[in-house]
Short mmCIF file of N, CA, C and O in Angstrom, two decimals:
data_model
loop_
_atom_site.label_atom_id
_atom_site.label_comp_id
_atom_site.label_asym_id
_atom_site.label_seq_id
_atom_site.Cartn_x
_atom_site.Cartn_y
_atom_site.Cartn_z
N UNK A 1 38.67 -41.93 -10.95
CA UNK A 1 39.59 -40.83 -11.03
C UNK A 1 38.85 -39.49 -10.98
O UNK A 1 39.38 -38.52 -10.51
N UNK A 2 37.61 -39.48 -11.47
CA UNK A 2 36.83 -38.23 -11.45
C UNK A 2 36.49 -37.83 -10.02
O UNK A 2 36.37 -36.65 -9.71
N UNK A 3 36.36 -38.82 -9.13
CA UNK A 3 36.05 -38.50 -7.73
C UNK A 3 37.21 -37.76 -7.09
O UNK A 3 37.01 -36.75 -6.38
N UNK A 4 38.42 -38.21 -7.34
CA UNK A 4 39.61 -37.54 -6.81
C UNK A 4 39.76 -36.16 -7.43
O UNK A 4 40.13 -35.20 -6.74
N UNK A 5 39.44 -36.04 -8.69
CA UNK A 5 39.50 -34.74 -9.37
C UNK A 5 38.48 -33.78 -8.75
O UNK A 5 38.80 -32.62 -8.49
N UNK A 6 37.28 -34.25 -8.49
CA UNK A 6 36.24 -33.40 -7.90
C UNK A 6 36.64 -32.95 -6.49
O UNK A 6 36.49 -31.78 -6.14
N UNK A 7 37.17 -33.88 -5.70
CA UNK A 7 37.57 -33.52 -4.34
C UNK A 7 38.74 -32.55 -4.34
O UNK A 7 38.72 -31.55 -3.62
N UNK A 8 39.77 -32.83 -5.12
CA UNK A 8 40.95 -31.97 -5.11
C UNK A 8 40.65 -30.58 -5.67
O UNK A 8 41.20 -29.59 -5.19
N UNK A 9 39.77 -30.49 -6.64
CA UNK A 9 39.38 -29.18 -7.17
C UNK A 9 38.61 -28.39 -6.12
O UNK A 9 38.81 -27.17 -5.97
N UNK A 10 37.74 -29.06 -5.37
CA UNK A 10 37.00 -28.37 -4.31
C UNK A 10 37.94 -27.93 -3.19
O UNK A 10 37.83 -26.82 -2.66
N UNK A 11 38.90 -28.78 -2.83
CA UNK A 11 39.87 -28.44 -1.80
C UNK A 11 40.71 -27.24 -2.21
O UNK A 11 40.90 -26.30 -1.43
N UNK A 12 41.18 -27.25 -3.43
CA UNK A 12 41.97 -26.12 -3.94
C UNK A 12 41.12 -24.86 -4.03
O UNK A 12 41.58 -23.77 -3.66
N UNK A 13 39.89 -25.00 -4.49
CA UNK A 13 39.01 -23.84 -4.60
C UNK A 13 38.70 -23.20 -3.26
O UNK A 13 38.79 -21.98 -3.11
N UNK A 14 38.36 -24.01 -2.28
CA UNK A 14 38.06 -23.46 -0.95
C UNK A 14 39.30 -22.87 -0.29
O UNK A 14 39.21 -21.86 0.40
N UNK A 15 40.46 -23.48 -0.49
CA UNK A 15 41.69 -22.93 0.07
C UNK A 15 42.00 -21.57 -0.54
O UNK A 15 42.36 -20.63 0.17
N UNK A 16 41.85 -21.46 -1.85
CA UNK A 16 42.11 -20.18 -2.52
C UNK A 16 41.10 -19.12 -2.09
O UNK A 16 41.47 -17.98 -1.82
N UNK A 17 39.84 -19.51 -1.99
CA UNK A 17 38.83 -18.54 -1.56
C UNK A 17 39.06 -18.07 -0.13
O UNK A 17 38.83 -16.91 0.19
N UNK A 18 39.54 -18.96 0.72
CA UNK A 18 39.79 -18.55 2.10
C UNK A 18 40.96 -17.57 2.17
O UNK A 18 40.93 -16.63 2.97
N UNK A 19 41.99 -17.78 1.36
CA UNK A 19 43.12 -16.86 1.37
C UNK A 19 42.78 -15.51 0.73
O UNK A 19 43.52 -14.54 0.92
N UNK A 20 41.70 -15.42 0.00
CA UNK A 20 41.28 -14.14 -0.56
C UNK A 20 40.62 -13.26 0.49
O UNK A 20 40.44 -12.06 0.26
N UNK A 21 40.30 -13.82 1.64
CA UNK A 21 39.68 -13.05 2.72
C UNK A 21 40.75 -12.45 3.62
O UNK A 21 41.76 -13.09 3.92
N UNK A 22 40.52 -11.21 4.06
CA UNK A 22 41.51 -10.51 4.89
C UNK A 22 41.87 -11.28 6.15
O UNK A 22 43.04 -11.43 6.48
N UNK A 23 40.88 -11.75 6.86
CA UNK A 23 41.13 -12.42 8.14
C UNK A 23 42.01 -13.65 7.98
O UNK A 23 42.96 -13.84 8.74
N UNK A 24 41.71 -14.48 7.02
CA UNK A 24 42.48 -15.71 6.85
C UNK A 24 43.87 -15.42 6.29
O UNK A 24 44.84 -16.10 6.63
N UNK A 25 43.97 -14.42 5.44
CA UNK A 25 45.27 -14.03 4.92
C UNK A 25 46.14 -13.49 6.05
O UNK A 25 47.34 -13.77 6.12
N UNK A 26 45.54 -12.72 6.96
CA UNK A 26 46.28 -12.22 8.12
C UNK A 26 46.70 -13.36 9.04
O UNK A 26 47.78 -13.32 9.62
N UNK A 27 45.85 -14.35 9.20
CA UNK A 27 46.23 -15.51 10.02
C UNK A 27 47.43 -16.22 9.43
O UNK A 27 48.27 -16.74 10.16
N UNK A 28 47.52 -16.24 8.11
CA UNK A 28 48.63 -16.90 7.44
C UNK A 28 49.89 -16.03 7.47
O UNK A 28 50.97 -16.50 7.82
N UNK A 29 49.79 -14.77 7.11
CA UNK A 29 50.95 -13.90 6.96
C UNK A 29 51.29 -13.10 8.21
O UNK A 29 52.37 -12.57 8.32
N UNK A 30 50.35 -12.95 9.12
CA UNK A 30 50.56 -12.12 10.30
C UNK A 30 49.64 -10.92 10.27
O UNK A 30 49.20 -10.47 9.21
N UNK A 31 49.34 -10.41 11.45
CA UNK A 31 48.42 -9.27 11.55
C UNK A 31 48.96 -8.06 10.82
O UNK A 31 50.14 -7.79 10.81
N UNK A 32 48.05 -7.35 10.19
CA UNK A 32 48.41 -6.15 9.45
C UNK A 32 48.69 -6.40 7.98
O UNK A 32 48.79 -5.45 7.21
N UNK A 33 48.85 -7.63 7.60
CA UNK A 33 49.08 -7.95 6.19
C UNK A 33 47.75 -8.29 5.53
O UNK A 33 46.97 -9.07 6.06
N UNK A 34 47.52 -7.70 4.38
CA UNK A 34 46.33 -8.02 3.60
C UNK A 34 46.75 -8.30 2.17
O UNK A 34 47.76 -7.78 1.70
N UNK A 35 46.00 -9.13 1.47
CA UNK A 35 46.37 -9.41 0.08
C UNK A 35 46.13 -8.18 -0.79
O UNK A 35 45.23 -7.39 -0.55
N UNK A 36 46.96 -8.04 -1.80
CA UNK A 36 46.77 -6.94 -2.73
C UNK A 36 45.48 -7.18 -3.52
O UNK A 36 44.95 -8.29 -3.55
N UNK A 37 44.99 -6.15 -4.14
CA UNK A 37 43.75 -6.27 -4.91
C UNK A 37 43.90 -7.27 -6.04
O UNK A 37 42.99 -8.06 -6.33
N UNK A 38 45.07 -7.28 -6.67
CA UNK A 38 45.31 -8.21 -7.77
C UNK A 38 45.35 -9.65 -7.26
O UNK A 38 44.72 -10.54 -7.85
N UNK A 39 46.08 -9.88 -6.17
CA UNK A 39 46.16 -11.22 -5.59
C UNK A 39 44.79 -11.69 -5.13
O UNK A 39 44.42 -12.85 -5.35
N UNK A 40 44.04 -10.80 -4.50
CA UNK A 40 42.70 -11.17 -4.03
C UNK A 40 41.81 -11.59 -5.21
O UNK A 40 41.12 -12.60 -5.15
N UNK A 41 41.86 -10.82 -6.30
CA UNK A 41 41.04 -11.15 -7.47
C UNK A 41 41.44 -12.49 -8.06
O UNK A 41 40.60 -13.29 -8.42
N UNK A 42 42.76 -12.75 -8.18
CA UNK A 42 43.23 -14.03 -8.72
C UNK A 42 42.80 -15.19 -7.83
O UNK A 42 42.44 -16.26 -8.33
N UNK A 43 42.87 -14.99 -6.52
CA UNK A 43 42.44 -16.06 -5.60
C UNK A 43 40.94 -16.30 -5.71
O UNK A 43 40.49 -17.45 -5.67
N UNK A 44 40.16 -15.25 -5.85
CA UNK A 44 38.71 -15.41 -6.00
C UNK A 44 38.36 -16.12 -7.30
O UNK A 44 37.53 -17.03 -7.31
N UNK A 45 38.99 -15.72 -8.38
CA UNK A 45 38.73 -16.35 -9.68
C UNK A 45 39.20 -17.80 -9.67
O UNK A 45 38.49 -18.70 -10.13
N UNK A 46 40.39 -18.04 -9.13
CA UNK A 46 40.90 -19.41 -9.04
C UNK A 46 40.04 -20.30 -8.18
O UNK A 46 39.79 -21.46 -8.51
N UNK A 47 39.56 -19.77 -7.07
CA UNK A 47 38.67 -20.54 -6.20
C UNK A 47 37.35 -20.88 -6.87
O UNK A 47 36.86 -22.01 -6.79
N UNK A 48 36.79 -19.91 -7.56
CA UNK A 48 35.53 -20.16 -8.27
C UNK A 48 35.73 -21.17 -9.39
O UNK A 48 34.90 -22.07 -9.57
N UNK A 49 36.83 -21.05 -10.12
CA UNK A 49 37.10 -22.03 -11.18
C UNK A 49 37.33 -23.42 -10.61
O UNK A 49 36.93 -24.42 -11.21
N UNK A 50 37.94 -23.50 -9.44
CA UNK A 50 38.13 -24.79 -8.79
C UNK A 50 36.81 -25.45 -8.44
O UNK A 50 36.63 -26.66 -8.64
N UNK A 51 35.87 -24.68 -7.94
CA UNK A 51 34.56 -25.23 -7.60
C UNK A 51 33.77 -25.63 -8.84
O UNK A 51 33.07 -26.64 -8.85
N UNK A 52 33.89 -24.85 -9.91
CA UNK A 52 33.22 -25.20 -11.17
C UNK A 52 33.83 -26.48 -11.76
O UNK A 52 33.11 -27.36 -12.23
N UNK A 53 35.15 -26.58 -11.71
CA UNK A 53 35.81 -27.80 -12.18
C UNK A 53 35.39 -29.00 -11.35
O UNK A 53 35.18 -30.09 -11.88
N UNK A 54 35.24 -28.79 -10.06
CA UNK A 54 34.78 -29.86 -9.18
C UNK A 54 33.38 -30.33 -9.57
O UNK A 54 33.12 -31.54 -9.63
N UNK A 55 32.50 -29.40 -9.86
CA UNK A 55 31.15 -29.76 -10.29
C UNK A 55 31.18 -30.52 -11.61
O UNK A 55 30.51 -31.54 -11.77
N UNK A 56 31.98 -30.04 -12.56
CA UNK A 56 32.08 -30.72 -13.85
C UNK A 56 32.58 -32.15 -13.68
O UNK A 56 32.05 -33.08 -14.29
N UNK A 57 33.61 -32.33 -12.85
CA UNK A 57 34.16 -33.67 -12.65
C UNK A 57 33.15 -34.60 -11.99
O UNK A 57 33.05 -35.78 -12.35
N UNK A 58 32.39 -34.08 -11.03
CA UNK A 58 31.40 -34.91 -10.35
C UNK A 58 30.30 -35.34 -11.31
O UNK A 58 29.89 -36.51 -11.33
N UNK A 59 29.81 -34.42 -12.13
CA UNK A 59 28.75 -34.76 -13.07
C UNK A 59 29.28 -35.66 -14.18
O UNK A 59 28.61 -36.60 -14.61
N UNK A 60 30.51 -35.42 -14.63
CA UNK A 60 31.10 -36.28 -15.67
C UNK A 60 31.35 -37.69 -15.15
O UNK A 60 31.23 -38.66 -15.90
N UNK A 61 31.67 -37.80 -13.88
CA UNK A 61 31.98 -39.11 -13.32
C UNK A 61 30.78 -39.91 -12.87
O UNK A 61 30.79 -41.14 -12.94
N UNK A 62 29.74 -39.22 -12.41
CA UNK A 62 28.61 -39.93 -11.82
C UNK A 62 27.26 -39.66 -12.48
O UNK A 62 26.24 -40.16 -12.02
N UNK A 63 27.23 -38.87 -13.51
CA UNK A 63 25.97 -38.56 -14.17
C UNK A 63 25.30 -37.35 -13.57
O UNK A 63 25.72 -36.82 -12.55
N UNK A 64 24.22 -36.93 -14.20
CA UNK A 64 23.60 -35.67 -13.77
C UNK A 64 22.85 -35.79 -12.44
O UNK A 64 22.78 -34.83 -11.70
N UNK A 65 22.30 -36.93 -12.13
CA UNK A 65 21.55 -37.07 -10.88
C UNK A 65 22.48 -37.31 -9.70
O UNK A 65 22.44 -36.58 -8.70
N UNK A 66 23.32 -38.30 -9.78
CA UNK A 66 24.20 -38.63 -8.66
C UNK A 66 25.40 -37.70 -8.58
O UNK A 66 26.00 -37.56 -7.52
N UNK A 67 25.75 -37.07 -9.67
CA UNK A 67 26.88 -36.15 -9.68
C UNK A 67 26.69 -34.97 -8.74
O UNK A 67 27.62 -34.56 -8.05
N UNK A 68 25.49 -34.42 -8.72
CA UNK A 68 25.21 -33.30 -7.81
C UNK A 68 25.36 -33.72 -6.36
O UNK A 68 25.92 -32.99 -5.54
N UNK A 69 24.85 -34.89 -6.04
CA UNK A 69 24.94 -35.40 -4.67
C UNK A 69 26.40 -35.62 -4.29
O UNK A 69 26.85 -35.23 -3.21
N UNK A 70 27.16 -36.24 -5.20
CA UNK A 70 28.58 -36.45 -4.92
C UNK A 70 29.31 -35.12 -4.78
O UNK A 70 30.19 -34.97 -3.93
N UNK A 71 28.96 -34.14 -5.60
CA UNK A 71 29.61 -32.84 -5.53
C UNK A 71 29.40 -32.18 -4.18
O UNK A 71 30.34 -31.63 -3.60
N UNK A 72 28.18 -32.24 -3.67
CA UNK A 72 27.92 -31.65 -2.35
C UNK A 72 28.71 -32.39 -1.27
O UNK A 72 29.22 -31.77 -0.33
N UNK A 73 28.83 -33.69 -1.40
CA UNK A 73 29.62 -34.45 -0.44
C UNK A 73 31.10 -34.11 -0.52
O UNK A 73 31.77 -33.92 0.50
N UNK A 74 31.63 -34.01 -1.73
CA UNK A 74 33.04 -33.65 -1.91
C UNK A 74 33.30 -32.23 -1.39
O UNK A 74 34.33 -31.97 -0.76
N UNK A 75 32.37 -31.32 -1.64
CA UNK A 75 32.54 -29.96 -1.14
C UNK A 75 32.50 -29.93 0.38
O UNK A 75 33.24 -29.18 1.01
N UNK A 76 31.65 -30.75 0.97
CA UNK A 76 31.55 -30.79 2.43
C UNK A 76 32.86 -31.26 3.05
O UNK A 76 33.37 -30.67 4.01
N UNK A 77 33.42 -32.34 2.52
CA UNK A 77 34.67 -32.87 3.06
C UNK A 77 35.81 -31.88 2.84
O UNK A 77 36.64 -31.65 3.73
N UNK A 78 35.87 -31.27 1.66
CA UNK A 78 36.93 -30.30 1.37
C UNK A 78 36.79 -29.06 2.26
O UNK A 78 37.80 -28.56 2.79
N UNK A 79 35.59 -28.58 2.45
CA UNK A 79 35.38 -27.41 3.31
C UNK A 79 35.74 -27.74 4.75
O UNK A 79 36.32 -26.89 5.46
N UNK A 80 35.43 -28.94 5.20
CA UNK A 80 35.79 -29.34 6.56
C UNK A 80 37.31 -29.35 6.73
O UNK A 80 37.83 -28.89 7.75
N UNK A 81 38.03 -29.85 5.74
CA UNK A 81 39.49 -29.85 5.80
C UNK A 81 40.05 -28.43 5.88
O UNK A 81 40.96 -28.15 6.67
N UNK A 82 39.48 -27.53 5.09
CA UNK A 82 39.95 -26.14 5.09
C UNK A 82 39.61 -25.47 6.42
O UNK A 82 40.45 -24.78 7.01
N UNK A 83 38.41 -25.68 6.92
CA UNK A 83 38.00 -25.06 8.19
C UNK A 83 38.87 -25.56 9.35
O UNK A 83 39.31 -24.77 10.19
N UNK A 84 39.11 -26.86 9.40
CA UNK A 84 39.95 -27.39 10.48
C UNK A 84 41.38 -26.89 10.37
O UNK A 84 42.01 -26.59 11.39
N UNK A 85 41.89 -26.76 9.16
CA UNK A 85 43.23 -26.21 8.98
C UNK A 85 43.28 -24.75 9.42
O UNK A 85 44.21 -24.33 10.13
N UNK A 86 42.28 -23.96 9.04
CA UNK A 86 42.27 -22.55 9.42
C UNK A 86 42.06 -22.38 10.93
O UNK A 86 42.54 -21.41 11.51
N UNK A 87 41.38 -23.32 11.56
CA UNK A 87 41.13 -23.22 12.99
C UNK A 87 42.35 -23.61 13.81
O UNK A 87 42.72 -22.91 14.75
N UNK A 88 42.96 -24.72 13.47
CA UNK A 88 44.02 -25.26 14.32
C UNK A 88 45.43 -25.00 13.82
O UNK A 88 46.38 -25.07 14.60
N UNK A 89 45.62 -24.76 12.55
CA UNK A 89 46.96 -24.51 12.01
C UNK A 89 46.86 -23.53 10.84
O UNK A 89 47.11 -23.90 9.69
N UNK A 90 46.50 -22.27 11.10
CA UNK A 90 46.25 -21.34 9.99
C UNK A 90 47.46 -21.06 9.12
O UNK A 90 47.31 -20.75 7.94
N UNK A 91 48.66 -21.20 9.63
CA UNK A 91 49.85 -20.95 8.80
C UNK A 91 50.09 -22.08 7.80
O UNK A 91 50.90 -21.93 6.90
N UNK A 92 49.39 -23.19 7.96
CA UNK A 92 49.56 -24.32 7.04
C UNK A 92 48.53 -24.34 5.91
O UNK A 92 48.49 -25.30 5.15
N UNK A 93 47.74 -23.30 5.79
CA UNK A 93 46.72 -23.28 4.75
C UNK A 93 47.36 -23.28 3.36
O UNK A 93 46.83 -23.87 2.42
N UNK A 94 48.53 -22.67 3.21
CA UNK A 94 49.19 -22.67 1.92
C UNK A 94 49.71 -24.07 1.59
O UNK A 94 49.69 -24.48 0.43
N UNK A 95 50.12 -24.82 2.59
CA UNK A 95 50.50 -26.22 2.35
C UNK A 95 49.31 -27.01 1.83
O UNK A 95 49.44 -27.85 0.94
N UNK A 96 48.15 -26.76 2.42
CA UNK A 96 46.94 -27.43 1.96
C UNK A 96 46.60 -27.02 0.53
O UNK A 96 46.21 -27.85 -0.29
N UNK A 97 46.78 -25.74 0.23
CA UNK A 97 46.53 -25.25 -1.13
C UNK A 97 47.50 -25.90 -2.13
O UNK A 97 47.09 -26.35 -3.20
N UNK A 98 48.76 -25.98 -1.76
CA UNK A 98 49.74 -26.63 -2.64
C UNK A 98 49.45 -28.12 -2.81
O UNK A 98 49.53 -28.65 -3.92
N UNK A 99 49.13 -28.78 -1.71
CA UNK A 99 48.82 -30.21 -1.79
C UNK A 99 47.58 -30.45 -2.66
O UNK A 99 47.54 -31.39 -3.46
N UNK A 100 46.58 -29.59 -2.50
CA UNK A 100 45.39 -29.71 -3.33
C UNK A 100 45.69 -29.47 -4.80
O UNK A 100 45.14 -30.15 -5.67
N UNK A 101 46.58 -28.54 -5.07
CA UNK A 101 46.95 -28.25 -6.46
C UNK A 101 47.70 -29.41 -7.08
O UNK A 101 47.44 -29.80 -8.23
N UNK A 102 48.63 -30.01 -6.33
CA UNK A 102 49.37 -31.17 -6.83
C UNK A 102 48.42 -32.34 -7.06
O UNK A 102 48.47 -33.02 -8.09
N UNK A 103 47.54 -32.58 -6.09
CA UNK A 103 46.56 -33.66 -6.23
C UNK A 103 45.63 -33.40 -7.41
O UNK A 103 45.28 -34.33 -8.15
N UNK A 104 45.27 -32.15 -7.62
CA UNK A 104 44.43 -31.78 -8.75
C UNK A 104 45.14 -32.07 -10.07
O UNK A 104 44.55 -32.65 -10.98
N UNK A 105 46.40 -31.69 -10.16
CA UNK A 105 47.15 -31.93 -11.40
C UNK A 105 47.31 -33.43 -11.67
O UNK A 105 47.12 -33.89 -12.80
N UNK A 106 47.64 -34.19 -10.63
CA UNK A 106 47.81 -35.64 -10.81
C UNK A 106 46.50 -36.32 -11.19
O UNK A 106 46.48 -37.19 -12.06
N UNK A 107 45.41 -35.93 -10.55
CA UNK A 107 44.13 -36.56 -10.88
C UNK A 107 43.64 -36.12 -12.27
O UNK A 107 43.01 -36.91 -12.97
N UNK A 108 43.95 -34.89 -12.67
CA UNK A 108 43.58 -34.46 -14.03
C UNK A 108 44.37 -35.26 -15.07
O UNK A 108 43.81 -35.69 -16.08
N UNK A 109 45.65 -35.46 -14.81
CA UNK A 109 46.45 -36.26 -15.73
C UNK A 109 45.97 -37.71 -15.76
O UNK A 109 45.91 -38.33 -16.82
N UNK A 110 45.61 -38.23 -14.61
CA UNK A 110 45.07 -39.60 -14.55
C UNK A 110 43.75 -39.71 -15.28
O UNK A 110 43.49 -40.71 -15.97
N UNK A 111 42.91 -38.71 -15.16
CA UNK A 111 41.63 -38.72 -15.87
C UNK A 111 41.84 -38.64 -17.37
O UNK A 111 41.14 -39.31 -18.14
N UNK A 112 42.78 -37.83 -17.79
CA UNK A 112 43.07 -37.74 -19.22
C UNK A 112 43.65 -39.05 -19.75
O UNK A 112 43.32 -39.49 -20.85
N UNK A 113 44.51 -39.68 -18.96
CA UNK A 113 45.12 -40.94 -19.39
C UNK A 113 44.08 -42.05 -19.50
O UNK A 113 44.08 -42.83 -20.45
N UNK A 114 43.20 -42.14 -18.53
CA UNK A 114 42.18 -43.20 -18.59
C UNK A 114 41.12 -42.87 -19.62
O UNK A 114 40.55 -43.77 -20.21
N UNK A 115 40.87 -41.59 -19.84
CA UNK A 115 39.88 -41.21 -20.86
C UNK A 115 40.39 -41.46 -22.26
O UNK A 115 39.65 -41.89 -23.15
N UNK A 116 41.67 -41.20 -22.49
CA UNK A 116 42.24 -41.38 -23.82
C UNK A 116 42.50 -42.86 -24.12
O UNK A 116 42.34 -43.32 -25.24
N UNK A 117 42.90 -43.60 -23.09
CA UNK A 117 43.22 -45.00 -23.32
C UNK A 117 42.15 -45.94 -22.84
O UNK A 117 42.38 -47.14 -22.71
N UNK A 118 40.98 -45.39 -22.54
CA UNK A 118 39.90 -46.22 -22.01
C UNK A 118 39.33 -47.18 -23.04
O UNK A 118 39.66 -47.15 -24.22
N UNK A 119 38.47 -48.07 -22.58
CA UNK A 119 37.84 -49.11 -23.39
C UNK A 119 38.85 -50.08 -23.74
O UNK A 119 39.22 -50.92 -24.10
#
């Protein structure tokens, strides 16, 4: 369950960070639209927290040595998904962000359930 949590947190983090950039926000909303300073800051903070949560989940799930390796792999796959979405279907980046958020919530609940009822 920690693997899914690490991947979904990285996916959500990269999606949020991409929408904090003017170019990608314009691709989503249309030319001439830019995110407000408040929205940009929230997206940057949310994206950074998503990547930190992803790192924590990878290390908690696989240990300190293999967790880092898994984290880089999860980040690579998540970044590839975001890049391909921004390249071929930029208006669907918010769908990817929402899907990542739902997957993140479900995997966090699953991790809590297995952690509390484990053994």
